[in-house]
Amino acid sequence: MIQEYDIIVVGAGHAGCEAAAAAANMGSRVLLVTMNMNTIAHMSCNPAMGGIAKGQIIREIDALGGYSGIATDKSMIQFRMLNRSKGPAMWSPRAQSDRLRFAEEWRLALESIHNLDFWQEMVSGLIVKDGRIKGVRTSIGLEIMAKAVILTNGTFLNGLIHIGEKQFGGGRSGERSATGITEQLVQLGFESGRMKTGTPPRVDGRSLDYTRMEEQEGDEIPGKFSYLQSSRPLSQQRSCHITYTNPEVHDILQTGFEKSPMFNGRIQGLGPRYCPSIEDKINRFADRTRHQIFVEPEGWNTIEIYVNGFSTSLPEDVQFKAIRKIPGFQQVKMFRPGYAIEYDFFPPTQLTNTLETHLIENLYFAGQINGTTGYEEAACQGLMAGINAHLKIKEERPLILRRNEAYIGVLIDDLINKGTDEPYRMFTSRAEYRLLLRQDNADIRLTELSHKIGLASQERLNQVQQKIRATASLTNELNQTQFKPQEVKETLASLSSAPIKDRSSLATILKRPELSIYDFKIFSKDIEHKLSTYEPEVIEQAEIQVKYHTYIEREQQNSEKMNNLENLKIKKTFDYHQLPSLSAEAKEKLLKVKPETLGQASRISGVSPSDVSVLMVYLGR
């Protein structure tokens, strides 16, 4: 085998796969090292992609030229657009996936990349010289050299699995943990911590009574994630189901609390606040008599079911007794119990905005090693680390996404400036410019940026440029087409909309919240014909731009004001001690994070508005 690469990616989860694919597609020679070639892109937890804010991230990954959206489209069994009852800033696509097919699609995609090689073994250490990464050392003593290394170790770093009072080493069920890297990084000066996540039991779908549950079907007209036209929506879908716990379930679960590693102190790591275990739910929300359980198929042709909402680390006998009291689960057969897993992470304030570490040049961290949770959060970090590792070794400018450009930019900015002491999960509420960062316009926002650095294909760029032209054309027609009050009086009445008083354009009429652009089909045959010549995504884009024009414009102006702070650069060697007016806490945080701009400095926890003013005055000079 070749003993030297441009980039080595350690770990083949969602972060590792995106990192390896991005760097290799941009032209780097990449080695993807994994402990098990059969678990590449394995969905360790729930068999689903997307959801609130996470769906936006998958769209952004796709717009940049990543693979998560494509793999999802090729393997999903159900598609739903969440939050349709709210404004477009909140719309979030979600897909139920076929677990095995998702991993297969990813592996086939990776194997088709010419510059990408694979190696199956555990990486036990890093080769570092003069503060710079030089390669990795494997468990059998093999040294593989590289110009850059990306660590995407997931939950494997000193992973410890808990089921009741039982505990054993493992990165996930049936797989061993990885050792050696944490200890070396700590010796090199890195700060580490412990986090915890969990997973529910898997059960036999043949043993469930679905008549006692609510059916949850996919969208009547399903969408997809990838913007590529080669990716097609589903023609048929498989339903999920919803059921609920009850006081009897809660009482049985509480009998196991004294043996729960969460409550008796054996688990030290903090768990995800927004995806708590079932024992955590009934403990924190004692007044709730029931909790929702989502019954999710693992794929098209399997009987295995994922019991979403019942994540637990209680003893397996307690799990089994309790789950059998859930409606529809009276005769359930369990494939394997739920468990919790503790693992090492490294506070992400130790990273630059390219995800390169401050301490070791050309060493990058991506995914759960940075304290995040979720496939989508990991995948986008991997993509950005792969892109920036390639650009760094080619001595080109990095790709930094700002908070007003992408949810990915929000996520990375939050991590490196604020850090996290619990598993970080993305939400729409974290993005202050979420009306600009919609799932429908990720291609418009990001494809050109990615094409310039050599990742997004010419096909993608051509497609998004055509979408922009078509949207502008339709928007112009909506502004140009006008009606007199008498011409549309009856039509508006039939749509339960008030009459217009003056001659008005369709764009003006469309601003009414009760009207949809598709309602215009009944205005005239000519309008119906014109709409039929546009793609659905163009029609949706034009409608959003017209309806929310004022709000979008205002948010754009606010983001531009904030960008002025981003233009004030701060040297890494800047001595904050020379500014006596800065608070002691601000000096400490600024020296630790080493912000590159005043905008970044303003978002660091502990840096007050008055501290920002002091810096602004000094930098302005």
Coordinates of C-alpha atoms in Angstrom, one line a residue:
M1 CA 0.0 0.0 0.0
I2 CA 1.0 3.6 -0.4
Q3 CA 2.6 4.9 2.8
E4 CA 1.9 8.6 2.3
Y5 CA -1.3 10.5 1.6
D6 CA -2.4 14.1 1.3
I7 CA -5.1 13.5 3.9
I8 CA -6.0 10.7 6.3
V9 CA -9.5 10.6 7.7
V10 CA -9.9 8.5 10.9
G11 CA -13.4 7.0 11.2
A12 CA -16.0 6.2 8.6
G13 CA -19.2 7.5 10.2
H14 CA -21.2 10.4 8.7
A15 CA -18.5 13.0 9.4
G16 CA -15.7 10.7 8.1
C17 CA -17.5 9.8 4.9
E18 CA -18.3 13.4 4.0
A19 CA -14.7 14.5 4.8
A20 CA -13.1 11.8 2.7
A21 CA -15.4 12.3 -0.2
A22 CA -15.0 16.1 -0.3
A23 CA -11.2 16.1 -0.1
A24 CA -10.9 13.3 -2.6
N25 CA -13.3 14.9 -5.1
M26 CA -11.3 18.2 -4.8
G27 CA -8.2 16.3 -5.8
S28 CA -6.4 15.2 -2.7
R29 CA -5.1 11.7 -2.2
V30 CA -7.2 10.4 0.7
L31 CA -7.0 7.4 3.0
L32 CA -10.2 6.5 5.0
V33 CA -9.3 4.4 8.0
T34 CA -12.0 2.5 9.8
M35 CA -12.1 -0.3 12.3
N36 CA -14.8 -2.1 10.3
M37 CA -15.3 -1.8 6.6
N38 CA -18.8 -3.4 7.0
T39 CA -20.1 -0.4 9.1
I40 CA -19.2 2.5 6.8
A41 CA -21.9 5.2 7.1
H42 CA -23.7 3.0 9.6
M43 CA -26.8 4.6 11.2
S44 CA -25.9 4.0 14.8
C45 CA -29.1 5.3 16.2
N46 CA -32.4 6.1 14.5
P47 CA -32.9 5.2 10.8
A48 CA -33.8 8.7 9.7
M49 CA -32.2 11.8 8.2
G50 CA -33.3 15.5 8.5
G51 CA -35.9 17.0 10.8
I52 CA -36.1 20.4 12.4
A53 CA -33.0 22.4 11.3
K54 CA -31.3 19.1 10.5
G55 CA -33.1 18.9 7.1
Q56 CA -31.8 22.3 6.3
I57 CA -28.3 21.1 7.0
I58 CA -28.7 18.1 4.6
R59 CA -29.9 20.5 1.9
E60 CA -26.8 22.6 2.5
I61 CA -24.5 19.6 2.4
D62 CA -26.0 18.6 -1.0
A63 CA -25.8 22.2 -2.4
L64 CA -22.0 22.1 -1.5
G65 CA -21.5 18.8 -3.3
G66 CA -21.7 16.4 -0.4
Y67 CA -23.4 13.0 -0.5
S68 CA -25.7 12.8 2.5
G69 CA -28.8 14.0 0.6
I70 CA -28.2 11.7 -2.4
A71 CA -27.7 8.7 -0.2
T72 CA -30.9 9.6 1.7
D73 CA -32.9 10.0 -1.5
K74 CA -31.8 6.6 -2.7
S75 CA -32.6 4.8 0.5
M76 CA -35.5 6.5 2.1
I77 CA -38.8 4.7 2.7
Q78 CA -40.8 7.8 3.8
F79 CA -40.6 11.6 3.3
R80 CA -42.3 14.3 5.3
M81 CA -41.9 18.1 5.3
L82 CA -42.3 19.2 8.9
N83 CA -43.8 22.5 10.1
R84 CA -45.8 23.1 6.9
S85 CA -48.3 25.0 9.0
K86 CA -45.7 27.6 9.9
G87 CA -43.7 30.0 7.7
P88 CA -41.1 28.8 5.2
A89 CA -38.2 29.6 7.6
M90 CA -39.4 26.6 9.7
W91 CA -40.1 24.1 7.0
S92 CA -37.8 21.1 7.5
P93 CA -37.6 18.0 5.4
R94 CA -37.3 14.6 7.1
A95 CA -36.8 11.1 5.7
Q96 CA -37.2 7.7 7.2
S97 CA -34.4 5.6 5.8
D98 CA -33.6 2.0 5.0
R99 CA -30.7 1.5 7.4
L100 CA -28.9 -1.1 5.3
R101 CA -29.5 0.6 1.9
F102 CA -28.3 3.9 3.3
A103 CA -24.9 2.5 4.3
E104 CA -24.7 0.5 1.0
E105 CA -25.3 3.7 -1.1
W106 CA -22.6 5.5 0.8
R107 CA -20.1 2.7 0.4
L108 CA -20.8 2.5 -3.4
A109 CA -20.4 6.3 -3.7
L110 CA -17.1 6.2 -1.8
E111 CA -15.8 3.3 -3.8
S112 CA -16.5 5.2 -7.0
I113 CA -14.1 8.0 -6.1
H114 CA -10.7 7.5 -7.7
N115 CA -8.5 9.3 -5.2
L116 CA -9.9 7.5 -2.2
D117 CA -8.3 4.5 -0.6
F118 CA -9.5 2.4 2.5
W119 CA -7.7 0.8 5.4
Q120 CA -9.4 -1.4 8.1
E121 CA -7.7 -1.0 11.4
M122 CA -7.7 1.0 14.6
V123 CA -5.7 4.2 14.8
S124 CA -4.0 4.1 18.2
G125 CA -1.9 7.3 17.9
L126 CA -0.9 10.4 15.9
I127 CA 2.5 11.2 14.5
V128 CA 3.3 14.8 15.5
K129 CA 6.5 16.8 14.9
D130 CA 7.2 20.4 15.8
G131 CA 3.6 21.2 16.4
R132 CA 2.5 19.8 13.1
I133 CA 0.7 16.5 12.2
K134 CA 2.7 14.1 10.1
G135 CA 0.5 11.0 10.0
V136 CA -1.1 8.2 12.1
R137 CA 0.0 5.1 13.9
T138 CA -2.2 2.0 13.8
S139 CA -2.7 -0.8 16.4
I140 CA -0.3 -3.1 14.6
G141 CA 2.4 -0.5 14.5
L142 CA 1.9 0.6 11.0
E143 CA 2.9 4.3 10.4
I144 CA 1.0 6.1 7.6
M145 CA 2.2 9.6 6.7
A146 CA 0.0 12.4 5.6
K147 CA 0.0 16.2 5.2
A148 CA -3.3 16.5 7.2
V149 CA -5.3 14.3 9.4
I150 CA -9.1 14.6 10.2
L151 CA -10.3 12.8 13.4
T152 CA -14.0 11.7 13.2
N153 CA -14.0 9.1 16.0
G154 CA -17.7 9.4 16.9
T155 CA -18.5 7.6 20.2
F156 CA -15.5 5.3 19.9
L157 CA -12.9 7.2 22.0
N158 CA -12.7 5.1 25.2
G159 CA -16.4 4.2 24.6
L160 CA -18.1 2.6 27.5
I161 CA -21.5 0.9 27.1
H162 CA -24.0 0.8 30.1
I163 CA -27.0 -1.6 30.5
G164 CA -28.2 -1.4 34.0
E165 CA -25.4 -2.4 36.3
K166 CA -23.5 -4.0 33.5
Q167 CA -20.8 -2.0 31.7
F168 CA -18.3 -2.9 29.0
G169 CA -16.0 -1.2 26.5
G170 CA -17.4 -0.5 23.1
G171 CA -17.9 2.2 20.5
R172 CA -21.5 0.9 19.8
S173 CA -23.3 -2.4 20.2
G174 CA -21.0 -5.3 19.0
E175 CA -18.0 -3.1 18.2
R176 CA -14.9 -2.3 20.3
S177 CA -13.9 1.1 21.5
A178 CA -10.8 3.0 20.3
T179 CA -8.0 3.7 22.7
G180 CA -4.8 5.7 22.7
I181 CA -5.7 8.9 20.9
T182 CA -7.3 10.7 23.9
E183 CA -4.4 10.0 26.1
Q184 CA -1.9 11.3 23.5
L185 CA -3.9 14.4 22.8
V186 CA -4.2 15.3 26.5
Q187 CA -0.4 14.9 26.8
L188 CA 0.0 17.3 23.9
G189 CA -2.0 19.9 25.8
F190 CA -5.6 19.3 24.7
E191 CA -8.6 19.5 27.1
S192 CA -10.9 16.5 27.0
G193 CA -14.3 15.6 28.6
R194 CA -16.9 12.9 28.7
M195 CA -20.4 12.9 27.1
K196 CA -23.2 10.4 27.0
T197 CA -25.8 9.3 24.5
G198 CA -28.2 6.5 24.3
T199 CA -30.3 4.3 22.1
P200 CA -33.6 2.4 22.5
P201 CA -34.4 -1.3 22.1
R202 CA -34.9 -2.8 18.7
V203 CA -38.0 -5.1 18.4
D204 CA -39.7 -7.6 16.1
G205 CA -42.3 -5.8 14.0
R206 CA -44.3 -9.0 13.6
S207 CA -45.0 -9.0 17.3
L208 CA -46.6 -5.6 17.3
D209 CA -50.4 -4.8 17.1
Y210 CA -50.5 -1.8 14.8
T211 CA -54.3 -1.5 15.2
R212 CA -53.7 0.0 18.7
M213 CA -51.5 2.8 17.3
E214 CA -51.9 5.9 15.2
E215 CA -50.6 5.5 11.6
Q216 CA -48.2 8.2 10.4
E217 CA -48.1 8.3 6.7
G218 CA -45.6 10.2 4.5
D219 CA -46.5 13.3 2.5
E220 CA -49.1 12.8 -0.2
I221 CA -46.7 14.4 -2.7
P222 CA -43.2 13.4 -1.3
G223 CA -40.2 15.6 -1.8
K224 CA -36.5 14.8 -1.7
F225 CA -33.3 16.1 -0.3
S226 CA -30.9 16.4 -3.2
Y227 CA -31.2 19.3 -5.7
L228 CA -29.8 17.1 -8.5
Q229 CA -32.4 16.2 -11.0
S230 CA -31.0 12.6 -11.1
S231 CA -32.4 12.1 -7.6
R232 CA -36.1 11.2 -7.7
P233 CA -38.9 11.4 -5.1
L234 CA -40.5 8.2 -3.8
S235 CA -43.3 6.6 -5.7
Q236 CA -44.4 4.6 -2.7
Q237 CA -43.8 4.9 1.0
R238 CA -43.9 2.9 4.2
S239 CA -45.8 4.2 7.2
C240 CA -44.5 4.8 10.7
H241 CA -46.8 4.6 13.8
I242 CA -47.3 6.5 17.0
T243 CA -48.2 5.2 20.4
Y244 CA -47.8 6.4 24.0
T245 CA -46.4 5.3 27.4
N246 CA -48.7 5.4 30.4
P247 CA -48.5 5.5 34.2
E248 CA -48.1 1.7 34.4
V249 CA -45.1 1.9 32.1
H250 CA -43.6 4.7 34.2
D251 CA -44.1 2.8 37.5
I252 CA -42.2 -0.3 36.1
L253 CA -39.4 1.9 34.8
Q254 CA -39.0 3.5 38.2
T255 CA -38.4 0.1 39.8
G256 CA -35.1 0.0 38.0
F257 CA -33.9 3.6 38.9
E258 CA -31.6 2.3 41.7
K259 CA -29.8 0.2 39.1
S260 CA -29.7 3.0 36.5
P261 CA -26.2 4.2 35.6
M262 CA -27.8 7.6 35.0
F263 CA -29.0 8.0 38.6
N264 CA -26.4 6.0 40.6
G265 CA -23.4 8.0 39.4
R266 CA -21.7 5.5 37.1
I267 CA -22.3 7.7 34.1
Q268 CA -20.3 10.9 34.4
G269 CA -20.9 12.3 30.9
L270 CA -23.8 14.7 30.2
G271 CA -26.5 13.4 27.9
P272 CA -28.4 15.3 25.2
R273 CA -30.9 17.7 26.6
Y274 CA -33.2 17.5 23.6
C275 CA -33.2 13.7 23.2
P276 CA -33.4 12.4 26.8
S277 CA -33.7 8.8 27.9
I278 CA -37.2 7.6 28.9
E279 CA -36.1 7.3 32.5
D280 CA -34.8 10.9 32.3
K281 CA -38.2 12.0 30.9
I282 CA -40.3 10.5 33.6
N283 CA -37.9 11.8 36.3
R284 CA -37.8 15.4 34.9
F285 CA -41.4 15.6 33.9
A286 CA -43.1 13.7 36.7
D287 CA -46.4 15.4 36.1
R288 CA -46.7 13.9 32.6
T289 CA -48.8 10.8 32.4
R290 CA -47.6 9.8 29.0
H291 CA -44.8 10.3 26.5
Q292 CA -44.9 9.8 22.7
I293 CA -43.3 6.7 21.1
F294 CA -42.5 6.6 17.4
V295 CA -42.6 3.2 15.9
E296 CA -40.1 3.4 13.0
P297 CA -39.4 0.6 10.5
E298 CA -35.7 -0.1 9.8
G299 CA -36.2 -0.5 6.1
W300 CA -38.3 -1.9 3.2
N301 CA -37.7 -5.6 3.7
T302 CA -36.9 -6.0 7.4
I303 CA -39.1 -6.8 10.4
E304 CA -36.8 -4.8 12.7
I305 CA -38.4 -1.8 14.4
Y306 CA -36.7 1.2 16.1
V307 CA -38.6 2.3 19.2
N308 CA -38.0 6.1 18.9
G309 CA -38.6 7.9 22.2
F310 CA -37.7 4.9 24.5
S311 CA -34.0 5.4 24.7
T312 CA -32.8 3.8 28.0
S313 CA -29.9 2.3 29.9
L314 CA -32.1 0.5 32.5
P315 CA -31.6 -3.2 33.2
E316 CA -32.8 -5.3 30.2
D317 CA -35.5 -7.1 32.3
V318 CA -37.0 -3.8 33.4
Q319 CA -36.9 -2.5 29.8
F320 CA -38.8 -5.6 28.7
K321 CA -41.5 -5.5 31.4
A322 CA -42.1 -1.8 30.8
I323 CA -42.2 -1.9 27.0
R324 CA -44.8 -4.6 27.1
K325 CA -47.3 -2.2 28.8
I326 CA -47.2 0.2 25.9
P327 CA -50.3 -0.1 23.6
G328 CA -49.5 -2.3 20.7
F329 CA -46.5 -3.8 22.4
Q330 CA -48.2 -6.4 24.6
Q331 CA -46.7 -9.4 22.8
V332 CA -43.5 -7.7 21.7
K333 CA -40.3 -9.6 21.1
M334 CA -37.1 -7.7 21.7
F335 CA -34.1 -8.1 19.4
R336 CA -31.7 -6.2 21.7
P337 CA -32.1 -3.8 24.7
G338 CA -31.4 -0.2 24.7
Y339 CA -28.1 1.1 26.2
A340 CA -26.2 4.2 27.0
I341 CA -22.7 5.0 25.9
E342 CA -20.1 7.3 27.4
Y343 CA -17.2 8.6 25.2
D344 CA -14.5 11.2 25.1
F345 CA -14.9 14.5 23.4
F346 CA -12.7 17.6 23.0
P347 CA -14.3 21.0 23.8
P348 CA -14.5 22.7 20.3
T349 CA -13.2 26.1 21.6
Q350 CA -9.8 24.4 20.8
L351 CA -10.6 24.8 17.1
T352 CA -10.4 27.5 14.5
N353 CA -13.3 28.2 12.2
T354 CA -12.0 25.7 9.7
L355 CA -12.1 23.0 12.4
E356 CA -8.3 22.8 12.5
T357 CA -6.9 22.6 16.0
H358 CA -5.1 25.5 17.5
L359 CA -2.4 23.3 19.1
I360 CA -1.5 21.0 16.2
E361 CA -1.3 22.4 12.6
N362 CA -3.2 20.5 9.9
L363 CA -5.0 18.3 12.5
Y364 CA -8.8 18.6 12.2
F365 CA -11.7 17.4 14.4
A366 CA -15.2 16.7 13.1
G367 CA -18.4 15.2 14.5
Q368 CA -19.1 13.9 18.0
I369 CA -15.4 14.4 19.0
N370 CA -16.5 18.1 19.0
G371 CA -19.4 17.5 21.3
T372 CA -22.2 17.4 18.8
T373 CA -25.0 14.9 18.5
G374 CA -26.8 13.8 15.3
Y375 CA -25.9 12.4 11.9
E376 CA -26.5 15.8 10.2
E377 CA -24.4 17.9 12.5
A378 CA -21.5 15.3 12.1
A379 CA -21.8 15.2 8.3
C380 CA -21.6 18.9 7.8
Q381 CA -18.6 19.2 10.0
G382 CA -16.9 16.4 8.1
L383 CA -17.7 18.1 4.8
M384 CA -16.2 21.4 6.0
A385 CA -13.1 19.7 7.6
G386 CA -12.5 17.8 4.3
I387 CA -12.8 20.9 2.2
N388 CA -10.6 23.1 4.4
A389 CA -7.9 20.4 4.9
H390 CA -7.6 20.1 1.1
L391 CA -7.5 23.9 0.7
K392 CA -4.9 24.3 3.5
I393 CA -2.4 21.8 2.0
K394 CA -2.9 23.4 -1.4
E395 CA -2.2 26.8 0.2
E396 CA -5.5 28.2 -0.9
R397 CA -8.0 30.4 1.0
P398 CA -10.3 28.4 3.4
L399 CA -14.0 28.2 3.0
I400 CA -15.7 29.8 6.0
L401 CA -19.5 30.0 6.0
R402 CA -20.9 32.9 8.0
R403 CA -24.0 32.8 10.2
N404 CA -26.1 34.5 7.5
E405 CA -24.9 32.1 4.8
A406 CA -25.7 28.6 6.3
Y407 CA -26.9 26.6 9.3
I408 CA -23.5 25.0 8.9
G409 CA -21.9 28.4 9.6
V410 CA -24.1 28.8 12.7
L411 CA -23.2 25.4 14.0
I412 CA -19.4 25.9 13.6
D413 CA -19.5 29.4 14.9
D414 CA -21.5 28.3 18.0
L415 CA -19.0 25.4 18.7
I416 CA -15.8 27.3 18.4
N417 CA -16.9 30.5 20.2
K418 CA -19.4 29.2 22.8
G419 CA -18.2 25.6 23.2
T420 CA -20.7 23.1 24.7
D421 CA -20.9 21.1 27.9
E422 CA -23.7 18.9 26.6
P423 CA -24.3 17.2 23.2
Y424 CA -24.9 20.1 20.8
R425 CA -28.0 19.8 18.5
M426 CA -29.0 22.2 15.8
F427 CA -32.4 24.0 16.0
T428 CA -33.9 26.7 13.9
S429 CA -34.0 28.9 17.0
R430 CA -30.1 29.0 17.0
A431 CA -30.1 30.8 13.7
E432 CA -30.8 34.5 13.9
Y433 CA -31.2 34.8 10.1
R434 CA -33.3 31.7 9.6
L435 CA -35.6 33.4 7.0
L436 CA -32.5 33.7 4.8
L437 CA -31.4 30.1 5.6
R438 CA -34.4 28.2 4.3
Q439 CA -34.2 24.6 3.1
D440 CA -35.6 25.6 -0.3
N441 CA -32.7 28.0 -1.2
A442 CA -29.6 26.2 0.0
D443 CA -28.5 25.7 -3.6
I444 CA -28.9 29.4 -4.4
R445 CA -26.9 30.3 -1.2
L446 CA -24.0 27.8 -1.5
T447 CA -23.5 26.1 -4.9
E448 CA -21.6 28.9 -6.5
L449 CA -19.3 29.1 -3.5
S450 CA -18.6 25.4 -3.7
H451 CA -18.1 25.4 -7.5
K452 CA -15.4 28.1 -7.1
I453 CA -13.3 25.8 -4.8
G454 CA -13.7 22.9 -7.2
L455 CA -16.2 20.7 -5.3
A456 CA -19.8 21.4 -6.6
S457 CA -20.0 20.2 -10.2
Q458 CA -20.7 22.3 -13.3
E459 CA -24.0 20.4 -13.6
R460 CA -25.0 21.7 -10.2
L461 CA -24.0 25.2 -11.0
N462 CA -25.9 25.2 -14.3
Q463 CA -29.0 23.8 -12.6
V464 CA -29.0 26.5 -9.9
Q465 CA -28.4 29.3 -12.4
Q466 CA -31.4 28.0 -14.4
K467 CA -33.5 28.0 -11.2
I468 CA -32.5 31.6 -10.4
R469 CA -33.3 32.8 -13.9
A470 CA -36.7 30.9 -13.9
T471 CA -37.6 32.3 -10.5
A472 CA -36.8 35.8 -11.6
S473 CA -38.9 35.3 -14.8
L474 CA -41.9 34.1 -12.8
T475 CA -41.6 36.8 -10.2
N476 CA -41.5 39.4 -13.0
E477 CA -44.6 38.0 -14.5
L478 CA -46.4 38.1 -11.1
N479 CA -45.4 41.8 -10.9
Q480 CA -46.4 42.6 -14.4
T481 CA -49.7 40.8 -14.5
Q482 CA -52.4 43.2 -13.2
F483 CA -56.2 43.0 -12.7
K484 CA -58.9 45.6 -12.1
P485 CA -61.1 45.1 -9.0
Q486 CA -64.1 44.0 -11.0
E487 CA -62.1 41.4 -13.0
V488 CA -61.3 39.4 -9.9
K489 CA -64.1 40.2 -7.5
E490 CA -65.9 36.9 -7.9
T491 CA -62.7 34.9 -8.0
L492 CA -61.4 36.4 -4.7
A493 CA -64.8 35.9 -3.1
S494 CA -64.7 32.2 -4.0
L495 CA -61.3 32.0 -2.3
S496 CA -62.7 33.7 0.9
S497 CA -60.5 36.7 0.2
A498 CA -61.6 40.4 0.3
P499 CA -62.0 42.3 -2.9
I500 CA -59.2 44.6 -4.1
K501 CA -59.9 48.4 -4.2
D502 CA -57.5 49.4 -6.9
R503 CA -55.8 47.9 -10.0
S504 CA -53.3 45.4 -8.4
S505 CA -50.6 43.0 -9.6
L506 CA -50.7 39.3 -8.9
A507 CA -47.6 39.8 -6.7
T508 CA -49.5 42.3 -4.5
I509 CA -52.5 39.9 -4.3
L510 CA -50.2 37.0 -3.4
K511 CA -49.0 38.7 -0.3
R512 CA -52.3 37.9 1.3
P513 CA -51.7 35.0 3.8
E514 CA -54.9 33.1 2.8
L515 CA -53.8 32.8 -0.9
S516 CA -51.4 30.4 -2.6
I517 CA -49.8 31.0 -5.9
Y518 CA -51.7 27.9 -7.2
D519 CA -55.0 29.7 -6.5
F520 CA -54.2 31.9 -9.4
K521 CA -55.0 29.1 -11.8
I522 CA -58.6 30.0 -11.5
F523 CA -58.0 33.6 -12.4
S524 CA -57.5 32.8 -16.0
K525 CA -56.5 30.1 -18.4
D526 CA -53.5 32.1 -19.4
I527 CA -52.1 32.2 -15.9
E528 CA -52.8 28.4 -15.5
H529 CA -50.8 27.8 -18.7
K530 CA -47.9 30.0 -17.6
L531 CA -47.6 28.2 -14.2
S532 CA -47.6 24.8 -15.9
T533 CA -44.4 25.8 -17.7
Y534 CA -42.4 26.2 -14.4
E535 CA -40.9 23.5 -12.2
P536 CA -42.6 23.2 -8.7
E537 CA -39.4 24.3 -6.9
V538 CA -39.3 27.5 -9.0
I539 CA -43.0 28.2 -8.3
E540 CA -42.3 27.7 -4.5
Q541 CA -39.2 29.9 -4.6
A542 CA -41.1 32.7 -6.4
E543 CA -44.0 32.5 -4.0
I544 CA -41.8 32.7 -0.9
Q545 CA -39.8 35.7 -2.4
V546 CA -43.0 37.6 -3.2
K547 CA -44.9 36.8 0.0
Y548 CA -42.0 37.5 2.4
H549 CA -40.1 40.1 0.4
T550 CA -40.2 42.8 3.1
Y551 CA -39.1 40.4 5.9
I552 CA -36.4 38.9 3.8
E553 CA -35.1 42.4 2.8
R554 CA -35.1 43.5 6.5
E555 CA -33.2 40.4 7.6
Q556 CA -30.7 40.9 4.8
Q557 CA -30.0 44.4 5.9
N558 CA -29.5 43.2 9.5
S559 CA -27.1 40.5 8.4
E560 CA -25.1 43.1 6.4
K561 CA -24.7 45.3 9.4
M562 CA -23.3 42.3 11.3
N563 CA -21.0 41.5 8.5
N564 CA -19.3 44.9 9.0
L565 CA -17.9 43.5 12.2
E566 CA -16.6 40.4 10.3
N567 CA -14.5 42.7 8.2
L568 CA -12.5 43.9 11.1
K569 CA -9.7 41.3 11.3
I570 CA -7.8 40.5 14.5
K571 CA -4.3 39.0 14.2
K572 CA -3.8 35.6 16.0
T573 CA -0.8 37.2 17.8
F574 CA -2.8 40.1 19.1
D575 CA -1.9 40.9 22.8
Y576 CA -5.2 41.6 24.6
H577 CA -3.3 42.4 27.8
Q578 CA -2.3 45.8 26.2
L579 CA -6.0 46.9 26.5
P580 CA -6.5 47.6 30.3
S581 CA -10.2 48.4 29.6
L582 CA -11.0 44.8 28.7
S583 CA -12.5 42.7 31.5
A584 CA -10.4 39.9 32.9
E585 CA -12.9 37.3 31.7
A586 CA -12.9 38.8 28.2
K587 CA -9.1 38.6 28.1
E588 CA -9.1 35.0 29.2
K589 CA -11.7 34.0 26.7
L590 CA -10.2 35.9 23.8
L591 CA -6.8 34.4 24.4
K592 CA -8.3 31.0 24.5
V593 CA -10.5 31.2 21.4
K594 CA -8.2 33.5 19.4
P595 CA -11.0 35.1 17.2
E596 CA -10.1 36.1 13.7
T597 CA -12.6 38.9 13.4
L598 CA -14.4 41.3 15.7
G599 CA -17.7 39.7 14.8
Q600 CA -16.4 36.3 16.1
A601 CA -15.1 38.0 19.2
S602 CA -18.6 39.5 19.9
R603 CA -20.1 36.0 20.0
I604 CA -17.7 34.5 22.5
S605 CA -19.4 33.7 25.8
G606 CA -18.0 36.1 28.5
V607 CA -17.1 38.9 26.0
S608 CA -19.5 41.7 26.8
P609 CA -20.8 44.5 24.5
S610 CA -18.5 47.0 26.3
D611 CA -15.5 44.7 25.6
V612 CA -16.5 44.7 21.9
S613 CA -16.7 48.5 22.0
V614 CA -13.1 48.6 23.4
L615 CA -11.9 46.3 20.7
M616 CA -13.8 48.2 18.0
V617 CA -12.2 51.5 19.0
Y618 CA -8.7 50.0 19.1
L619 CA -9.1 48.2 15.8
G620 CA -10.7 51.3 14.2
R621 CA -7.5 53.2 14.8

